[in-house]
Every structure is written in C-alpha cells, then in structure tokens.
Rosetta silent file (secondary structure, phi, psi, omega in degrees, C-alpha in Angstrom):
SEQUENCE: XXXXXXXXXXXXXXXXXXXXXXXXXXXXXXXXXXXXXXXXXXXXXXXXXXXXXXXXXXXXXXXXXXXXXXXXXXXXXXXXXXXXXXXXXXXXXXXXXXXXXXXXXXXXXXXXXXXXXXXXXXXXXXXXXXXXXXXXXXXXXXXXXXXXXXXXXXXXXXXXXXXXXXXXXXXXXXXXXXXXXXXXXXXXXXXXXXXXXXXXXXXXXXXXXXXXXXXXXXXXXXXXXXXXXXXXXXXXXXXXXXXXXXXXXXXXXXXXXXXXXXXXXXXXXXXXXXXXXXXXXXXX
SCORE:     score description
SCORE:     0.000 S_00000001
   1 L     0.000  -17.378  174.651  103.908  106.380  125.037 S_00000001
   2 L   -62.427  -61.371 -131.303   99.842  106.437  126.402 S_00000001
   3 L   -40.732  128.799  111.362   99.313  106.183  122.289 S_00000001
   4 L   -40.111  140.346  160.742   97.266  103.000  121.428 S_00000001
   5 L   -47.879  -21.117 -148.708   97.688  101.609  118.024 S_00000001
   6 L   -99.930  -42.896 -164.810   93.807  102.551  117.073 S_00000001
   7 L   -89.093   68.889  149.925   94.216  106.170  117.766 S_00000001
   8 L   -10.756  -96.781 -165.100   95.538  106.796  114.042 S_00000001
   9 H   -47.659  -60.642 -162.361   95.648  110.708  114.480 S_00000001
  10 H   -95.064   36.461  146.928   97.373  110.682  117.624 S_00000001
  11 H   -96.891   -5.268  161.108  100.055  108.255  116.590 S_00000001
  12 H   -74.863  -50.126  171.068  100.767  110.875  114.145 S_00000001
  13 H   -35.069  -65.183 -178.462  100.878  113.305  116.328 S_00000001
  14 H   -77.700  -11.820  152.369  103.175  111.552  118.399 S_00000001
  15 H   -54.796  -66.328  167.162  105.888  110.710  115.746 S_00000001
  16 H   -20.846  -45.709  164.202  106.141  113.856  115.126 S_00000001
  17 H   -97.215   -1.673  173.345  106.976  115.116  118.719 S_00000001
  18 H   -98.205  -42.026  176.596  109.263  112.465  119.059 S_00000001
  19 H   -66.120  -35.124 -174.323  111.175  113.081  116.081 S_00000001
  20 H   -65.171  -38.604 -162.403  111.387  117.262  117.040 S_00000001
  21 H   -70.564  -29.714 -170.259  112.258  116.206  120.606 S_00000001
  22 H   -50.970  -53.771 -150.061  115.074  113.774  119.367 S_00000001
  23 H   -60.514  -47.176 -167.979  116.832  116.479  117.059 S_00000001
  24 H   -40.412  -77.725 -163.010  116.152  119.495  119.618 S_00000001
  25 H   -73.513    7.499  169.449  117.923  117.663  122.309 S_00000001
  26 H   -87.710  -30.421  147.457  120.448  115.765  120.229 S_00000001
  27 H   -12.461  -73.047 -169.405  121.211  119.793  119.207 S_00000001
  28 H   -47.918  -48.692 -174.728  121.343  120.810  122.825 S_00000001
  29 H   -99.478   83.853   94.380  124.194  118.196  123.832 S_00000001
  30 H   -83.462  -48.019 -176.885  126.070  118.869  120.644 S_00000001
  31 H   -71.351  -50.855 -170.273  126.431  122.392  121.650 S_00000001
  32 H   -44.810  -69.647  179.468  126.480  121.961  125.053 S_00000001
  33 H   -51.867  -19.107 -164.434  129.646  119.425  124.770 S_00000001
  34 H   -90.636  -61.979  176.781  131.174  121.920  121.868 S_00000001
  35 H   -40.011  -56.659 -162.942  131.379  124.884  124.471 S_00000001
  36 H   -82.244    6.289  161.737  132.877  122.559  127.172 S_00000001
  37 H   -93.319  -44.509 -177.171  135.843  121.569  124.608 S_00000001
  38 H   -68.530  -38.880  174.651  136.438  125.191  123.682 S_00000001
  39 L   -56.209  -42.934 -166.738  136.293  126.206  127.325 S_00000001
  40 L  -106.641   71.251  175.906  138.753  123.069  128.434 S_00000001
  41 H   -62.349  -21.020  174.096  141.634  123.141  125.207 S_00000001
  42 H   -63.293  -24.728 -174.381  143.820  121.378  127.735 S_00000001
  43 H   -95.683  -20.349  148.609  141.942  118.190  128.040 S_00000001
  44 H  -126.843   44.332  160.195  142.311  117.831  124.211 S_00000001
  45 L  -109.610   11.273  164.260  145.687  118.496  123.555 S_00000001
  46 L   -88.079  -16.346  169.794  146.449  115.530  126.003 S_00000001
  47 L    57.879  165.961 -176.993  144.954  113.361  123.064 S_00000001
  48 L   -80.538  133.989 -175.902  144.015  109.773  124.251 S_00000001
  49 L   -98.768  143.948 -157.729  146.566  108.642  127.167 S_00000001
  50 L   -41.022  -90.534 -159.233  148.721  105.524  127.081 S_00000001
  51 L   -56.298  109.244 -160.486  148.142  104.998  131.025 S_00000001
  52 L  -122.260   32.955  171.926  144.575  105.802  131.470 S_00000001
  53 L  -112.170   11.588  179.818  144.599  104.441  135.450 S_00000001
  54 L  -101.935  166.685 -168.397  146.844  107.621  137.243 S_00000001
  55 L   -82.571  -10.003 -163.923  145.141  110.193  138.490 S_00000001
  56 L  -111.123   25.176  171.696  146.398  113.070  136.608 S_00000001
  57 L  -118.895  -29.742  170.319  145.087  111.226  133.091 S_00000001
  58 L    20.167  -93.530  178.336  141.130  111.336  134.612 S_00000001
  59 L   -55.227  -54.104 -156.388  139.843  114.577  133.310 S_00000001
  60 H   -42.791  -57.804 -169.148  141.491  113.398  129.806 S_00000001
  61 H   -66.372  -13.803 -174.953  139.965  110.120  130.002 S_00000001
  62 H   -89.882  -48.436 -165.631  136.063  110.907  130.972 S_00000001
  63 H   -47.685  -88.573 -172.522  136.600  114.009  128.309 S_00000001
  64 H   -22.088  -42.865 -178.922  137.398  111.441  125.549 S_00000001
  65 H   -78.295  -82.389 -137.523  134.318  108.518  126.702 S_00000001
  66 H   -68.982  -67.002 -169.976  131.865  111.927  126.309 S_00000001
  67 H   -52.627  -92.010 -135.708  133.276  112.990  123.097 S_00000001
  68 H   -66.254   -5.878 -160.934  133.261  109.249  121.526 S_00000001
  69 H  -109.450  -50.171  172.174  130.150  108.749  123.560 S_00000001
  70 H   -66.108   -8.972  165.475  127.768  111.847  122.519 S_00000001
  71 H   -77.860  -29.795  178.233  128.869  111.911  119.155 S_00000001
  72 H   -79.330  -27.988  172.821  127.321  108.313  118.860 S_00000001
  73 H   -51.231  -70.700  163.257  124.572  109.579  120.954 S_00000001
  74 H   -33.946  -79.150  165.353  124.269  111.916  118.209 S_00000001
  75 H   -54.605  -22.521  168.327  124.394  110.167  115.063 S_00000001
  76 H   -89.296  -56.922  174.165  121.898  107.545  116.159 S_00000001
  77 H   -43.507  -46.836  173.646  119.556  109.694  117.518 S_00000001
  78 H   -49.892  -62.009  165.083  119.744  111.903  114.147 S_00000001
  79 H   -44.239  -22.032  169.003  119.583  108.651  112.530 S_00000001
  80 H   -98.366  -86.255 -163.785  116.598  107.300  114.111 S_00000001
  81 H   -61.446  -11.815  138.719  114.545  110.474  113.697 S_00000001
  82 H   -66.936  -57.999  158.148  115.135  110.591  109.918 S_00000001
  83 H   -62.515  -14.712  173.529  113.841  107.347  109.356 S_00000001
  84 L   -95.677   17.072  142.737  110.950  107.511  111.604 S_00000001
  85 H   -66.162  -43.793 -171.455  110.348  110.736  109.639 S_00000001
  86 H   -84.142  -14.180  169.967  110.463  109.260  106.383 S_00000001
  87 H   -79.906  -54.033 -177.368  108.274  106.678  108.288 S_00000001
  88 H   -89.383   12.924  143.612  105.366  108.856  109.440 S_00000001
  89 L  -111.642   26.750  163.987  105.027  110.157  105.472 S_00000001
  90 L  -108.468  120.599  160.871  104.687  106.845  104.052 S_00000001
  91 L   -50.155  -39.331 -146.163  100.760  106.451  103.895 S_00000001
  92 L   -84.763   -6.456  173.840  101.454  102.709  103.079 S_00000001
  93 L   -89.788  162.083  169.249  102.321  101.803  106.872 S_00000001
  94 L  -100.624  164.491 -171.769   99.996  101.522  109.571 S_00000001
  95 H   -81.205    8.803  155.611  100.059  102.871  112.925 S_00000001
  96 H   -40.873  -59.229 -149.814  101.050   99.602  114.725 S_00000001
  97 H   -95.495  -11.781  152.215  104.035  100.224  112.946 S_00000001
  98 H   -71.853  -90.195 -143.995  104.929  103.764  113.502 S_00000001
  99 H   -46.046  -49.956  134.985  103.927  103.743  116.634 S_00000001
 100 H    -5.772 -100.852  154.259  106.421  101.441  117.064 S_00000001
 101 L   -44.557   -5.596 -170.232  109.510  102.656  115.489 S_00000001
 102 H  -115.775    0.074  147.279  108.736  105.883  117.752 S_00000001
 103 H  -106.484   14.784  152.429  109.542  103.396  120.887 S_00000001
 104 H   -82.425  -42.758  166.688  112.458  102.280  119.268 S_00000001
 105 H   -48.280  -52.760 -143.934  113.663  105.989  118.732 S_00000001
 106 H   -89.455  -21.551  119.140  112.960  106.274  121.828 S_00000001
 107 H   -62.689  -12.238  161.270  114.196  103.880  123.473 S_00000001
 108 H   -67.108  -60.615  170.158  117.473  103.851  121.750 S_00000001
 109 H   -21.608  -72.330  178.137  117.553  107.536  123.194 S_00000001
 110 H   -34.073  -72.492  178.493  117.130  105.960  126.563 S_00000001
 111 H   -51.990  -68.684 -175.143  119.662  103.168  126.553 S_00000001
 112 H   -58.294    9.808  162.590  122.290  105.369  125.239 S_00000001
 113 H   -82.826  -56.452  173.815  121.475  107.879  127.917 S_00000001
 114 H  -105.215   14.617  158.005  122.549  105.308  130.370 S_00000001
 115 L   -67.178  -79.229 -123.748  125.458  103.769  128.515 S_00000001
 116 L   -89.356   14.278  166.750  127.604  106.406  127.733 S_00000001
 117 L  -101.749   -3.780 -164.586  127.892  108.130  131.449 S_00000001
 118 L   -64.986  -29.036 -173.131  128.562  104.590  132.732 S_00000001
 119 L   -79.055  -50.371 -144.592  132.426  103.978  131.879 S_00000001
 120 L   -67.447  -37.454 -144.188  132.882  107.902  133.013 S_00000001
 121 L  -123.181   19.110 -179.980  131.737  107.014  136.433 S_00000001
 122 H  -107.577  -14.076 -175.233  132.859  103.371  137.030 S_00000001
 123 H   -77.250  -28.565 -177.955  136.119  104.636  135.969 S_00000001
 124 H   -95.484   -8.023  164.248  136.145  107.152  138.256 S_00000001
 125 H   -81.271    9.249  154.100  135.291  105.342  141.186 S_00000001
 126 H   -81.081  -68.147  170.602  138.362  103.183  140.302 S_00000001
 127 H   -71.655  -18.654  167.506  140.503  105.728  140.465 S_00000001
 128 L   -90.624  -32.962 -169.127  139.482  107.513  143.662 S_00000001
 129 L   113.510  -56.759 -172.814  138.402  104.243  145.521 S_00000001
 130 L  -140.000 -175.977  172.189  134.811  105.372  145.836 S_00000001
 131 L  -121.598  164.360  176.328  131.885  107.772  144.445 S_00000001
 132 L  -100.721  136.965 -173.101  130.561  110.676  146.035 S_00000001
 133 H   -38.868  -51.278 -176.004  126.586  110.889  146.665 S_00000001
 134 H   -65.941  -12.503  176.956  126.133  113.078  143.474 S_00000001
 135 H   -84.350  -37.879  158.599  128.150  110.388  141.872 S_00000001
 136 H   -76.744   10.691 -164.189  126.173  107.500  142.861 S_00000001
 137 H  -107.260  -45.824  168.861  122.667  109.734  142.675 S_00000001
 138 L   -69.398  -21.335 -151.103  123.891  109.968  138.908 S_00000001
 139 L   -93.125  -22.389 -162.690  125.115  106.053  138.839 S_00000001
 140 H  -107.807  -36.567  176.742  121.526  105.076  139.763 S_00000001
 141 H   -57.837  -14.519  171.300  119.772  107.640  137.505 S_00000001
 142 H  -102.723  -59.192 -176.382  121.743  106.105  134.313 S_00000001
 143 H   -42.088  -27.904  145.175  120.908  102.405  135.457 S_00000001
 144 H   -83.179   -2.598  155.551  117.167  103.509  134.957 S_00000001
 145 H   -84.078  -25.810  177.776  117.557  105.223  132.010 S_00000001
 146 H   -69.762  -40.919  177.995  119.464  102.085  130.577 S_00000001
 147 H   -58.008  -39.534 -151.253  116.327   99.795  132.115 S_00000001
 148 H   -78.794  -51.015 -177.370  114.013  102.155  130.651 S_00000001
 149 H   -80.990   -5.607  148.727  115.477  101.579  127.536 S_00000001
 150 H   -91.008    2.932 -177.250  115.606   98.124  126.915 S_00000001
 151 H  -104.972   19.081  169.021  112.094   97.442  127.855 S_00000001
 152 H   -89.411  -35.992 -172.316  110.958  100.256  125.617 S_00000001
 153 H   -68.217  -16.365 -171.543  112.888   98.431  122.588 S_00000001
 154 L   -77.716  101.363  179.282  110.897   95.134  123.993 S_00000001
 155 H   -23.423  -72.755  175.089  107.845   94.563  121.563 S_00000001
 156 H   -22.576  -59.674  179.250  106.547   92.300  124.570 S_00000001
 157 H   -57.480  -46.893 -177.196  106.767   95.096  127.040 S_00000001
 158 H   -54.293  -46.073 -173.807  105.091   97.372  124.314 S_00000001
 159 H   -61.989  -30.173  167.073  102.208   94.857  123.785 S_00000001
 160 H   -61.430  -72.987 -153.673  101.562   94.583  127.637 S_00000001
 161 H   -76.488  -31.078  169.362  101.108   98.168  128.176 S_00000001
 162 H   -49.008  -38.622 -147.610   99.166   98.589  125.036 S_00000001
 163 H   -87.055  -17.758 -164.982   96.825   95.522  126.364 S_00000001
 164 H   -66.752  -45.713 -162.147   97.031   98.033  129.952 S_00000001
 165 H   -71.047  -72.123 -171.304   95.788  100.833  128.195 S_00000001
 166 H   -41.765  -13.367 -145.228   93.073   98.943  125.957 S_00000001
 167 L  -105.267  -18.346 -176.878   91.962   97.157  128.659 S_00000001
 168 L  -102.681  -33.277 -174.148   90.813  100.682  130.483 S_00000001
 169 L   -95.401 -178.563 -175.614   89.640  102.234  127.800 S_00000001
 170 H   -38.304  -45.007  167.066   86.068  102.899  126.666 S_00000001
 171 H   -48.108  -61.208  177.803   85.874  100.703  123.806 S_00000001
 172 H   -37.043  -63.407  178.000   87.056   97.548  125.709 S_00000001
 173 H   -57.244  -38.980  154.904   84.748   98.520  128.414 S_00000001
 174 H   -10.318  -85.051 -146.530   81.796   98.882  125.828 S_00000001
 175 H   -49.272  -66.726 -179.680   82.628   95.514  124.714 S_00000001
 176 H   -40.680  -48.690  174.052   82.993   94.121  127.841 S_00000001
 177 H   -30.659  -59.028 -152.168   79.398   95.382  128.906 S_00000001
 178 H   -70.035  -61.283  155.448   78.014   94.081  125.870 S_00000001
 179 H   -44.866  -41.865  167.072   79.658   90.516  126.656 S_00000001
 180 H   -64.104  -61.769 -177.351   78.536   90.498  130.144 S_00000001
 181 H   -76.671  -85.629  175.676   74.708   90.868  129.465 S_00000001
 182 H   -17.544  -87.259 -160.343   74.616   88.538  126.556 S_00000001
 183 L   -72.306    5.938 -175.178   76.682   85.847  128.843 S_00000001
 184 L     8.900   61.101  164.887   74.988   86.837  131.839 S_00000001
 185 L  -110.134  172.518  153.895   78.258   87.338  133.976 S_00000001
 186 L   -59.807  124.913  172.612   79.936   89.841  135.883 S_00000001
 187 H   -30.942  -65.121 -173.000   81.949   92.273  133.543 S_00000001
 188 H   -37.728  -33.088  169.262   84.956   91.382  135.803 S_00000001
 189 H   -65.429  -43.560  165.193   84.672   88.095  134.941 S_00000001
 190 H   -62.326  -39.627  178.531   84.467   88.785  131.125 S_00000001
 191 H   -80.550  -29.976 -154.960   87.289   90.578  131.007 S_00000001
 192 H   -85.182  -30.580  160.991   89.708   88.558  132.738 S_00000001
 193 H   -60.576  -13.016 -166.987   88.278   85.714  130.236 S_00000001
 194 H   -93.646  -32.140  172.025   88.949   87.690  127.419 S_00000001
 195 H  -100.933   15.006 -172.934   92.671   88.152  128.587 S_00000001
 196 H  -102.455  -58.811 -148.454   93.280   84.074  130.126 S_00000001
 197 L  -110.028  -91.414 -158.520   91.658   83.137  126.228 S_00000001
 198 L   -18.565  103.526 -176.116   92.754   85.475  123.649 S_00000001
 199 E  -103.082  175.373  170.510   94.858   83.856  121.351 S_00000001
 200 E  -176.023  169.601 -137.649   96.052   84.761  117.482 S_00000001
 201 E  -123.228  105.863  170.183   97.533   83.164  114.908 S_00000001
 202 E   -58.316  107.370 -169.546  100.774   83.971  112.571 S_00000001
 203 H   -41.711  -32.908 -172.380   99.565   83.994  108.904 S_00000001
 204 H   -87.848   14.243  171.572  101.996   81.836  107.624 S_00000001
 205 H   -85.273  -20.113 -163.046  100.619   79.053  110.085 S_00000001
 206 L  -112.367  172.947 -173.538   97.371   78.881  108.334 S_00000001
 207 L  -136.220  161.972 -170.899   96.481   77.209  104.911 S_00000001
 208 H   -69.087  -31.850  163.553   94.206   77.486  102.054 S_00000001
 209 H   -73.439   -9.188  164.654   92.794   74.536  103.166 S_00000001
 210 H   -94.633  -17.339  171.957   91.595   75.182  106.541 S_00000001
 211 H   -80.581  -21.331  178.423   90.357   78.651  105.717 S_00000001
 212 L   -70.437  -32.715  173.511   88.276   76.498  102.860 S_00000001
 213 L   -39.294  168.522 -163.052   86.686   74.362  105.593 S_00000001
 214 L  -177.841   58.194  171.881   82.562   75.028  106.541 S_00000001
 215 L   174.199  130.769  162.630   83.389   73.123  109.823 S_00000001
 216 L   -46.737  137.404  134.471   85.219   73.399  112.947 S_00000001
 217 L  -108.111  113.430  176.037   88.312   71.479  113.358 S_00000001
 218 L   -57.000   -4.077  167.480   89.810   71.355  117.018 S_00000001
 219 L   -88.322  -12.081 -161.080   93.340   70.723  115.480 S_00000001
 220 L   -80.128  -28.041 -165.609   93.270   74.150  113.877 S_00000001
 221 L   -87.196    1.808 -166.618   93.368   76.116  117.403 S_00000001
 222 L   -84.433  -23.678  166.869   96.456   73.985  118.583 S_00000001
 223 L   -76.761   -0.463  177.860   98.384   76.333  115.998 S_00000001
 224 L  -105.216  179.313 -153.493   97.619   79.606  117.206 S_00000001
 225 E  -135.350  164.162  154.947   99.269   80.971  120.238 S_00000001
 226 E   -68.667  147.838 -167.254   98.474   83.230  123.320 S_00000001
 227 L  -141.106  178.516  170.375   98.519   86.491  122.801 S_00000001
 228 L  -116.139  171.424 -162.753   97.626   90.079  124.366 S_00000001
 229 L   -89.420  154.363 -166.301   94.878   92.345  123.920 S_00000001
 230 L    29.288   27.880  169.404   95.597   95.154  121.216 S_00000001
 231 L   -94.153    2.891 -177.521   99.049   92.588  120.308 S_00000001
 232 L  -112.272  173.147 -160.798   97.882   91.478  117.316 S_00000001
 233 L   -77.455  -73.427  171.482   97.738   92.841  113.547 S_00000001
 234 E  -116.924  157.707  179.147   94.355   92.209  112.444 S_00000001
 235 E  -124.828   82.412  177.745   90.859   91.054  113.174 S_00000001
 236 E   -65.757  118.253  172.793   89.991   88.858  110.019 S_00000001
 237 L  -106.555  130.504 -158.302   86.547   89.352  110.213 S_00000001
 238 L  -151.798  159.939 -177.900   84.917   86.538  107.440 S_00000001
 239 L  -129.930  138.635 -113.568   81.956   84.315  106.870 S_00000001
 240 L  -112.182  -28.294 -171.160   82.471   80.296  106.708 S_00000001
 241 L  -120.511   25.241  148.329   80.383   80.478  103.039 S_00000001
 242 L   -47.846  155.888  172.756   82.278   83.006  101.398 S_00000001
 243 L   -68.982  137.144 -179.454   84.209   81.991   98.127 S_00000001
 244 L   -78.799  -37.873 -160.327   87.408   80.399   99.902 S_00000001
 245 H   -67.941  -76.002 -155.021   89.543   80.904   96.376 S_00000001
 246 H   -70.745   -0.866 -162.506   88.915   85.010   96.556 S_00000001
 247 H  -110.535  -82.257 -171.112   89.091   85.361  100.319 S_00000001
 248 H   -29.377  -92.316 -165.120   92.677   82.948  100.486 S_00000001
 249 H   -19.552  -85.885 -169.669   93.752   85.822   97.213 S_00000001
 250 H   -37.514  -51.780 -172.168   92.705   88.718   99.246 S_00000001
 251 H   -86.203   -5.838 -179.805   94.177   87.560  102.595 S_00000001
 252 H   -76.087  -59.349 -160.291   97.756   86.686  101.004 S_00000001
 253 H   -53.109  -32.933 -157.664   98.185   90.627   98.883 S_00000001
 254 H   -86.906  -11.571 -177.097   97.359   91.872  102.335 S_00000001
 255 H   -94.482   -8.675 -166.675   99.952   89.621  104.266 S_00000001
 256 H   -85.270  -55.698  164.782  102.636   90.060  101.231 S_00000001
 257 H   -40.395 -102.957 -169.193  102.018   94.041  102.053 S_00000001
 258 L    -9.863  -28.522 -167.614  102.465   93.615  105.353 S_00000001
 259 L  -107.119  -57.228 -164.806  105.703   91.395  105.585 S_00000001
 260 L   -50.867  -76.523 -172.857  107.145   93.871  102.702 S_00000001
 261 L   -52.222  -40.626  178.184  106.442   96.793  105.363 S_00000001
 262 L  -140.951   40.370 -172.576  107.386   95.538  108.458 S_00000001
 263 L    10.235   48.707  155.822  109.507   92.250  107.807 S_00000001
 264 L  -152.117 -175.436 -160.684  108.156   89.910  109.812 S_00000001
 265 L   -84.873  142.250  152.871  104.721   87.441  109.724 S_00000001
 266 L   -62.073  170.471  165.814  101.515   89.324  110.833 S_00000001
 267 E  -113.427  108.230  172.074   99.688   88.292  114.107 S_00000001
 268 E  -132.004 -172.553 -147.581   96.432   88.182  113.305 S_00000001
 269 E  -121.722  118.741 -172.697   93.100   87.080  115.114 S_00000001
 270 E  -150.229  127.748 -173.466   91.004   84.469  112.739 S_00000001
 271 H   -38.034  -49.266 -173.611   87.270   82.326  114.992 S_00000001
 272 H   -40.925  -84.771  150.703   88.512   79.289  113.176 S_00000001
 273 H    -9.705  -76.732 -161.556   91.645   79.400  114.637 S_00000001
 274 H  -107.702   28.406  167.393   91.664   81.226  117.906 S_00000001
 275 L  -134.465   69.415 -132.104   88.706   80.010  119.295 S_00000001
 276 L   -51.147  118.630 -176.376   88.645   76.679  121.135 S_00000001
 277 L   -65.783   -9.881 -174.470   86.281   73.891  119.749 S_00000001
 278 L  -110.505   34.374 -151.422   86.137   72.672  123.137 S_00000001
 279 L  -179.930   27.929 -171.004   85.317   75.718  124.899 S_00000001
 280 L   -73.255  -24.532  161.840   83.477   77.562  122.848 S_00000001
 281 L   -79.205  -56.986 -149.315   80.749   80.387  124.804 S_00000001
 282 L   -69.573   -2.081 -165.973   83.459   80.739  127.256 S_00000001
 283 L  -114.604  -50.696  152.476   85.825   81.863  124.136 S_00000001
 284 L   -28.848    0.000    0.000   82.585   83.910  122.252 S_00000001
C-alpha cells in the first residue's frame, strides 16, 4: 500500500503478493470453516431455524451467518484476485491502474472481514443481553477492519496518501530544491505552494480550440479543478507552436485508450489550463 504509481516494477510486484495473499488466505478460511462443520454435524442438521431469537437456536444461527458469510467472503475474494491477475498481464494498462484494482482487492477483503462477523455478534448480544470483553475486543476489531475497508475502496483516500508518499520522496524533494533556488524561497514554502495550487484538468473539458491557441486565456483555468499531487493521469508536456491538428490527433488515441482501459475521463495536468493567468511565478 507504500507503492506509488511511478514505481512501475514494484507495482508489479505488489499485485502479485496481493493476489497470492488473497487466494492463500481465502484457502485457509475455507478449510478452516470445512473442519469446524465436520467437527459440529449437529449445528447443520438443525438447518436454518424458524425462531432464530431463543437461546437454544444461537449456535445454529451464527453457524449459518459464517457459512453464508465466508462462502461470499470466498467467492469475491477468488473473484477479485483473478481479475487483478488477468490485470497485472495486460501490458496495455498502466500502473495507476493496477495499482489500483490491488486496493480494491484489498479493500473488498477488508470490508468483508468486518461485515460478516458483525450479525454473529450483534445477534448474540441480543440474545444474552450483553457481550463479553473478548466479544466486544472482537466487535471493535471488525468496525476497523470495515473502516479500513471503505477508505481503501476510496480513490480520494488513495490519492491523498499517494500525494503523502510523493510528497516525501526524493524526487518531489529534488524538485522542490530546484524550485526553491530558482524562486528564491524557502523549500517549505514551495512545497506547500505546489499543494494549495496544483490543479488538473479532465480531458473531455478541453477543446481543439484552446489547445490551438499561442496565447493565454484566463477563462481556460476556470475549467480545471484542484487536485492532489501524484492524483492525476498525465503530465502533457507540449510546446504552444507545435502543429495543433497532430498534437489534438495524438492527445485524443491516447485518451480513447485510456477511457477504453479504465472507463472513466483521464485527469491530466496541461500549463494552459492548470496554471493561473493571474498568478503565474507563484503557479511556475
């Protein structure tokens, strides 16, 4: 989950150990629950029970929410680590977008880690009246695995901690250096402009005719949006007297890939745009 988008090989890497970890331990609790039905045959020859609020229906009923709840546990997880297998050997994606999908597996993991003990144990503190400290020690240990796991499925959350990471490591700091002594500021200062100002753009926001321009226009930056450091797609990097006809061709096949591959618009990072006509060294 340290992975940065940039670090190609070890977003491979890290599909890879995510898909072995899914299967191993979706494995583990298959057997593990398959022993504790051959060990208990009584709790399923009771079948699902009308009355499932007396006390002597319990065992039956927590048995049943594990079986219906680790077999789904199961089949999603399985399901999620075939496609992001079949994901990390398609060359044609990039690692934004693996890297991705492997905190979707993985958060899917998560949430359903703190789903499916939840019914077992609100139900049983219904029927007794209360929980016992290992029951609430477990009640709060699935409410953070469920937490964990929707803000691993949140893109947002992912782009923040991506911007956490980038923002420490060497390249950034390079940059930053680099930016300071040209702009003769304090680094600290640089950076914090560089994350207050960093904006990008959605591709389908921009037009052939504003990428044709060989002038600023100050209406062009009111369409791009704030953004986070390492949250965006691309860095069009382009020159203002290029042919406009082949550069518009060139930047569509690459957003028509792109949309094919990960259905949605890219976020990408374009001067014109994302760089404020009224504000311009402080945006540089």
């Amino acid at each position: 989950l340290t992975v940065l988008p940039t670090q190609t090989a070890l977003v491979g890497v890290a599909g890879w150990v995510a898909v072995t970890l899914d299967l191993g331990v979706g494995t583990m609790m298959a057997v593990d629950l398959g022993l504790a039905l051959y060990n208990s045959p009584d709790l399923l020859s009771k079948g699902m029970c009308a009355d499932i609020f007396t006390h002597e229906q319990q065992s039956c009923v927590q048995m049943s929410a594990l079986v219906i709840g680790f077999f789904t546990w199961f089949y999603i997880g399985v399901t999620g680590s075939y496609n992001l297998a079949r994901m990390m050997r398609d060359d044609s994606l990039q690692p934004r977008s693996r890297l991705g999908q492997i905190w979707l597996l993985l958060g899917t993991d998560f949430l359903i880690g703190g789903v499916v003990p939840l019914p077992g144990l609100v139900l049983k503190g219904l029927l007794n009246g209360s929980l016992t400290l290992e029951d609430m020690i477990m009640l709060v240990g699935v409410v953070q695995l469920g937490t964990y796991g929707v803000l691993m499925r949140s893109r947002k959350f992912r782009a923040t901690i991506h911007a956490y990471l980038a923002s420490h490591a060497q390249a950034v700091t390079t940059a930053v250096g680099i930016a300071a002594m040209i702009g003769n500021a304090e680094p600290e200062l640089v950076q914090a402009l560089a994350i207050a100002l960093f904006r990008a753009v959605p591709l389908d926001r921009v037009t052939q005719e504003a990428m044709a321009l060989s002038r600023p226009d100050p209406a062009l930056h009111e369409l791009s949006e704030t953004a986070m450091l390492e949250g965006v797609d691309a860095f069009v990097s382009h020159s203002w007297v290029d042919d406009s006809d082949a550069k518009w061709v060139q930047l569509q096949a690459w957003r028509k890939d792109f949309v094919a591959c990960n259905k949605r618009e890219p976020l990408v990072w374009i001067d014109k745009y994302c760089i404020s006509a009224h504000d311009v060294e402080n945006s540089l």
